[in-house]
Coordinates of C-alpha atoms and ligand atoms in Angstrom, one line a residue:
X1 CA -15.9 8.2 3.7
X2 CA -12.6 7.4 5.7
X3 CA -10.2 5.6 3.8
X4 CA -6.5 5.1 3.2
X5 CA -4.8 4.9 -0.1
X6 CA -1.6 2.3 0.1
X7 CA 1.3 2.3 -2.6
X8 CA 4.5 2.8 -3.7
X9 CA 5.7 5.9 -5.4
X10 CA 3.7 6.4 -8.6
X11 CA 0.9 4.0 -7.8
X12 CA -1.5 6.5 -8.5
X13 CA -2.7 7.4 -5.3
X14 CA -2.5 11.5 -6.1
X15 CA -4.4 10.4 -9.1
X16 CA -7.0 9.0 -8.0
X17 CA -7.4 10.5 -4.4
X18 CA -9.2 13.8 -5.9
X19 CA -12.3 11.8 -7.6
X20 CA -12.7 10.1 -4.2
X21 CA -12.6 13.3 -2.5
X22 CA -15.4 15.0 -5.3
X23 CA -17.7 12.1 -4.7
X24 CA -17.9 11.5 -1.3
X25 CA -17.3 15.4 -0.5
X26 CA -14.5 14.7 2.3
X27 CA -10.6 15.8 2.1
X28 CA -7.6 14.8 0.8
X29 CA -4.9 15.0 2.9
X30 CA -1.4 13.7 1.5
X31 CA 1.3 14.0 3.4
X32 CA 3.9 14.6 0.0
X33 CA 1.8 17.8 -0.6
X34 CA 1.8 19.0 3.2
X35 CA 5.4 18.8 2.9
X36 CA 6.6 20.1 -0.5
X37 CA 4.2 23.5 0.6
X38 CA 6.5 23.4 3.7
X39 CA 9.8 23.3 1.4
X40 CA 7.9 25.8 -0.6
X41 CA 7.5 28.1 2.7
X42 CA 11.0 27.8 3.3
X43 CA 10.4 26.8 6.5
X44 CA 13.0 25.0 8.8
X45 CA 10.8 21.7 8.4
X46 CA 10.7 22.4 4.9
X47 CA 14.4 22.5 5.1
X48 CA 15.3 19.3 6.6
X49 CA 12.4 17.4 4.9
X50 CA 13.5 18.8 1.5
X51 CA 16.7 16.9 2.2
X52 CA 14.9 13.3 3.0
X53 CA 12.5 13.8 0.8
X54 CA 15.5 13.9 -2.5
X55 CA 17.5 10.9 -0.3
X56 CA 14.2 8.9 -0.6
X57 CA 13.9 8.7 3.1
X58 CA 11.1 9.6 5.7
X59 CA 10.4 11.8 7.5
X60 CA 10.3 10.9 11.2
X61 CA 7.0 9.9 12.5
X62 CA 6.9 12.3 15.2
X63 CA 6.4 14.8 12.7
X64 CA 3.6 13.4 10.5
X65 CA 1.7 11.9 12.9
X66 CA 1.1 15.3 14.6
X67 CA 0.9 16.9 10.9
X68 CA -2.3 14.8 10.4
X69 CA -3.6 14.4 13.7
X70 CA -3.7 19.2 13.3
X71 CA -5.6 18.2 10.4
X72 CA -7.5 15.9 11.2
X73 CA -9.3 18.1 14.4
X74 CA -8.9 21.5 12.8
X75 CA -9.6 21.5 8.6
X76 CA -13.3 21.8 8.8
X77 CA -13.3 19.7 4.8
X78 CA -12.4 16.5 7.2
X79 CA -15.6 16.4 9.7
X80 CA -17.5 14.9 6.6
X81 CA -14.8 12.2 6.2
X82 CA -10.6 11.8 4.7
X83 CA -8.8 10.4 2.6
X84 CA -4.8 9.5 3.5
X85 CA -2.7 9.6 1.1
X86 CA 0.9 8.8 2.0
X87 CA 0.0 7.9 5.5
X88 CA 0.6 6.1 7.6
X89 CA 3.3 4.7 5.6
X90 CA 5.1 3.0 8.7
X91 CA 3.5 0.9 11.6
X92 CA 3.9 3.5 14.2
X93 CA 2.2 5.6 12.2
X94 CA -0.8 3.0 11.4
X95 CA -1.0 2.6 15.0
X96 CA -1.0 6.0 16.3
X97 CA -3.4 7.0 13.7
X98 CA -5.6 4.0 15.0
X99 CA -5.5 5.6 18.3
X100 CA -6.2 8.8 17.3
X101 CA -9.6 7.2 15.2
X102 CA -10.7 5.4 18.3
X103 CA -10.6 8.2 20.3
X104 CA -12.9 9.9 18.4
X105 CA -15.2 6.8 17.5
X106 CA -14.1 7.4 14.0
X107 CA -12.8 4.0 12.6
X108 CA -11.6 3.9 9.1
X109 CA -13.5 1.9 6.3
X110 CA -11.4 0.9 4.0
X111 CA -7.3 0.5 3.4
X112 CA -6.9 0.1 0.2
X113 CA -3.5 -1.0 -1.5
X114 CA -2.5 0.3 -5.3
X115 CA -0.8 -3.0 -6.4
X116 CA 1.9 -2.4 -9.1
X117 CA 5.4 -3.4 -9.9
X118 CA 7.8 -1.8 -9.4
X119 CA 9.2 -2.3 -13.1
X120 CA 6.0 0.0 -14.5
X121 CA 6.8 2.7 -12.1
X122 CA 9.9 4.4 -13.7
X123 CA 8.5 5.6 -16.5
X124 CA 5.5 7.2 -14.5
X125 CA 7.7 9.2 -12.0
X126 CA 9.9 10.1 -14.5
X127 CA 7.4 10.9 -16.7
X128 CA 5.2 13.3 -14.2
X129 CA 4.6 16.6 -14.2
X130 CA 3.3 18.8 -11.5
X131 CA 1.2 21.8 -10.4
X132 CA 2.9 23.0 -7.1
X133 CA -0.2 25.3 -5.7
X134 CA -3.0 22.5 -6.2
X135 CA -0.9 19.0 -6.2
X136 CA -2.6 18.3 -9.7
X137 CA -0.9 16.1 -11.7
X138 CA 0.0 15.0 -15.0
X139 CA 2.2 12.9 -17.1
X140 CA 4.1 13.8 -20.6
X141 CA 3.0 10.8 -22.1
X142 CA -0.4 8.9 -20.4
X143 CA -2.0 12.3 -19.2
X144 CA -0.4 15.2 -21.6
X145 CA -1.7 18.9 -20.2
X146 CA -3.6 20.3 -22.9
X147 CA -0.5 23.2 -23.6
X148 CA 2.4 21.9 -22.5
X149 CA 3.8 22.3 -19.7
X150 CA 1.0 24.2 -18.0
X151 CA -1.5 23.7 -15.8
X152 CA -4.9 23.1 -17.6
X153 CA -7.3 24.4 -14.8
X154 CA -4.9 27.7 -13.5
X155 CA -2.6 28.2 -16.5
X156 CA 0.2 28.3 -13.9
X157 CA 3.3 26.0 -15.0
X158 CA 4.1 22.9 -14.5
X159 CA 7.6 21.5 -12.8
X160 CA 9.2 18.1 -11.8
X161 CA 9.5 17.1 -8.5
X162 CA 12.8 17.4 -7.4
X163 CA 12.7 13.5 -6.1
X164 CA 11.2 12.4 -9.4
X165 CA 14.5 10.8 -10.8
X166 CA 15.4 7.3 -11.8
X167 CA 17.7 7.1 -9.1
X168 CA 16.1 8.9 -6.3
X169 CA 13.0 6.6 -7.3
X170 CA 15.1 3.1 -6.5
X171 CA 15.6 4.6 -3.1
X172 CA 12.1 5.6 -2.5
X173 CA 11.1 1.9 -3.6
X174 CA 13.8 0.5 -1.1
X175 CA 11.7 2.6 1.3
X176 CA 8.4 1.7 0.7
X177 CA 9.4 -2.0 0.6
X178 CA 11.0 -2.0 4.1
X179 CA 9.0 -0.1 6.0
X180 CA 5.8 0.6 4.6
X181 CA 4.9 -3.3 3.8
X182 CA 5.0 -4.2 6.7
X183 CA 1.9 -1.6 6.9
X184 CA -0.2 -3.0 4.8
X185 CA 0.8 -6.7 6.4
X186 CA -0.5 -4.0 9.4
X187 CA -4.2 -3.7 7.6
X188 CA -4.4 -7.2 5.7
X189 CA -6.0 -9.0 8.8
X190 CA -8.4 -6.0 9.9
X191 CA -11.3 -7.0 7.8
X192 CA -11.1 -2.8 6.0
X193 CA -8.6 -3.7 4.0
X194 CA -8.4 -4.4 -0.5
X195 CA -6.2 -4.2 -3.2
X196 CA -6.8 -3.4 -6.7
X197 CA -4.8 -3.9 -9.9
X198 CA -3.2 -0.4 -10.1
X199 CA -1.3 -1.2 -13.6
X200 CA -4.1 -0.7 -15.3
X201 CA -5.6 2.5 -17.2
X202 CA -6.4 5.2 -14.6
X203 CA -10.3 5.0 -15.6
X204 CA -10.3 1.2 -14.9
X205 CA -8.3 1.6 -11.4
X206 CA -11.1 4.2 -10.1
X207 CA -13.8 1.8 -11.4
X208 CA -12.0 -1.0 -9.2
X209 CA -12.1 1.4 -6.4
X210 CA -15.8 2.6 -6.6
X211 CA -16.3 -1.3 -6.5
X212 CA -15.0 -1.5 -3.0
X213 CA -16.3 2.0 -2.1
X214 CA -19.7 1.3 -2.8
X215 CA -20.2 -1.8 -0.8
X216 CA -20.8 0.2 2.4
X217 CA -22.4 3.2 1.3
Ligands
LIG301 P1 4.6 11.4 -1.6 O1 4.4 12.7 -2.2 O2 3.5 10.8 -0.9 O3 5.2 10.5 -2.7 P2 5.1 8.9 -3.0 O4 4.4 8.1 -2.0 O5 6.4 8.5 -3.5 O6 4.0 8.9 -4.1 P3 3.9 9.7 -5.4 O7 3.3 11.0 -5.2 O8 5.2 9.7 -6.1 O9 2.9 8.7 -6.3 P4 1.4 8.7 -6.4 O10 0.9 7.3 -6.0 O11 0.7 9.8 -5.8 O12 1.3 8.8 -8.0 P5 0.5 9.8 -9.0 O13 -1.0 9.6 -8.9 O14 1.0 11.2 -8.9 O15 5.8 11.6 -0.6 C1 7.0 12.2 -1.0 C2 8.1 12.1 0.2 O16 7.6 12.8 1.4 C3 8.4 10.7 0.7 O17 9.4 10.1 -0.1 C4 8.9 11.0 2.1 O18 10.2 11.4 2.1 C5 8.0 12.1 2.6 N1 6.7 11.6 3.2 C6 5.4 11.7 2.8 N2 4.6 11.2 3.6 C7 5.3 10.7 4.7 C8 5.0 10.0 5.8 N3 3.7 9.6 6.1 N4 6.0 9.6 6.7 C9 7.3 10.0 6.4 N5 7.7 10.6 5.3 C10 6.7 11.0 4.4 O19 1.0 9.2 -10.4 C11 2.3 9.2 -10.8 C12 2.4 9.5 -12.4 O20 1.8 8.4 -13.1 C13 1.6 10.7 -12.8 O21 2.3 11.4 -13.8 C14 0.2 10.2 -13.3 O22 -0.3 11.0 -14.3 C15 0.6 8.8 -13.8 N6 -0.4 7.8 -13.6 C16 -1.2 7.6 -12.5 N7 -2.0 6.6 -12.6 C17 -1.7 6.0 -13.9 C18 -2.2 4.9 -14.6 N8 -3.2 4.1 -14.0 N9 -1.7 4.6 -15.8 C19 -0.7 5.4 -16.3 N10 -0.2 6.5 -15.7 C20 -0.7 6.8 -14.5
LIG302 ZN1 1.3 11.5 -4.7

């Protein structure tokens, strides 16, 4: 498999990316996580994208495009196939990463967009909970952890993102709108590209996604 997953904040794309990657054996690479272990390392990219990343902005593409294209060549969980999550999430990015596929006669299959609006999205982000060291996560009220606050496969607890706030989450939208619509406007005309109702119940949205999976495997 090599596939991106399009949509805004809360979409479900960190939901669902994991079951892609346990059937079709590739990895998940999502930029969100990549950074947040940066902020965790307390490194001086971690620094400055800790601040962008709570004003709802992005991070320059510069910077992720080399994050991924590292990844991409070196983590040996991506010869078999990737999933992106969070990139490319402007059109530089979609066309650089393009670039970087064709050099290595690897074209992606499918771009698919999580449609939702935006209206549903508040009470998801606001409502998530997370387990730093694996990216797994939860929500309080439409996927409780077994013991609360805590993560059901590690035990480890759970936190909030810091940019998981009502009005961090308006700016994020803002974000996504302007520039990473134009990205999926980007995909709409390649032939690779779907969408699937990502309102509904998280079982329903993966069986909407094996749909399209499974008509080129
Ligand atoms: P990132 O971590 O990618 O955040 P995001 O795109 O805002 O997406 P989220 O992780 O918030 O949402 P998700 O779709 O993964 O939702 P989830 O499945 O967890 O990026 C963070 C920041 O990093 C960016 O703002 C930017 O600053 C920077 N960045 C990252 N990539 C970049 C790039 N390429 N270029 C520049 N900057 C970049 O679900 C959310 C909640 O809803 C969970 O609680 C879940 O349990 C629940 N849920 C999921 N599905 C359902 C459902 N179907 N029904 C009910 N609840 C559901
Ligand atoms: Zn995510």
């Amino acid at each position: 498999m090599r596939m991106i997953l399009i949509g805004p904040p809360g979409a479900g794309k960190g939901t669902q990316a994991p079951k892609i990657k346990e059937k079709y054996n590739c990895c998940h690479l999502a930029t969100g996580d990549m950074l947040r272990a940066q902020v965790a390392a307390k490194t001086e990219l971690g620094r400055q994208a800790k601040k962008i990343m709570d004003q709802g902005g992005l991070v320059s593409d510069e910077i992720m495009v080399n994050m991924i294209k590292q990844e991409l060549e070196n983590n040996k969980d991506c010869k078999s196939g990737f999933i992106l999550d969070g990139f490319p999430r402007t059109v530089p990015q979609a066309e650089k990463l393009d670039e970087m596929l064709k050099d290595k006669s690897r074209p992606l299959k499918h771009a698919i967009e999580l449609q939702i609006e935006d209206e549903l999205l508040v009470a998801r982000i606001t409502g998530r909970l997370v387990h730093p060291a694996s990216g797994r996560s939860y929500h309080k009220i439409f996927n409780p952890p077994k013991k609360a606050m805590t993560d059901d496969i590690s035990g480890e607890p759970l936190i909030q993102r810091s940019d998981d706030n009502a009005e961090t989450l308006k700016k994020r939208l803002g974000t996504y709108h302007a520039q990473t619509g134009p990205v999926t406007d980007y995909y709409r005309t390649t032939g690779i590209w779907s969408k699937v109702d990502a309102s509904k119940e998280p079982g329903q949205v993966w069986k909407s996604l094996l749909g399209i999976m499974e008509k080129d495997s």
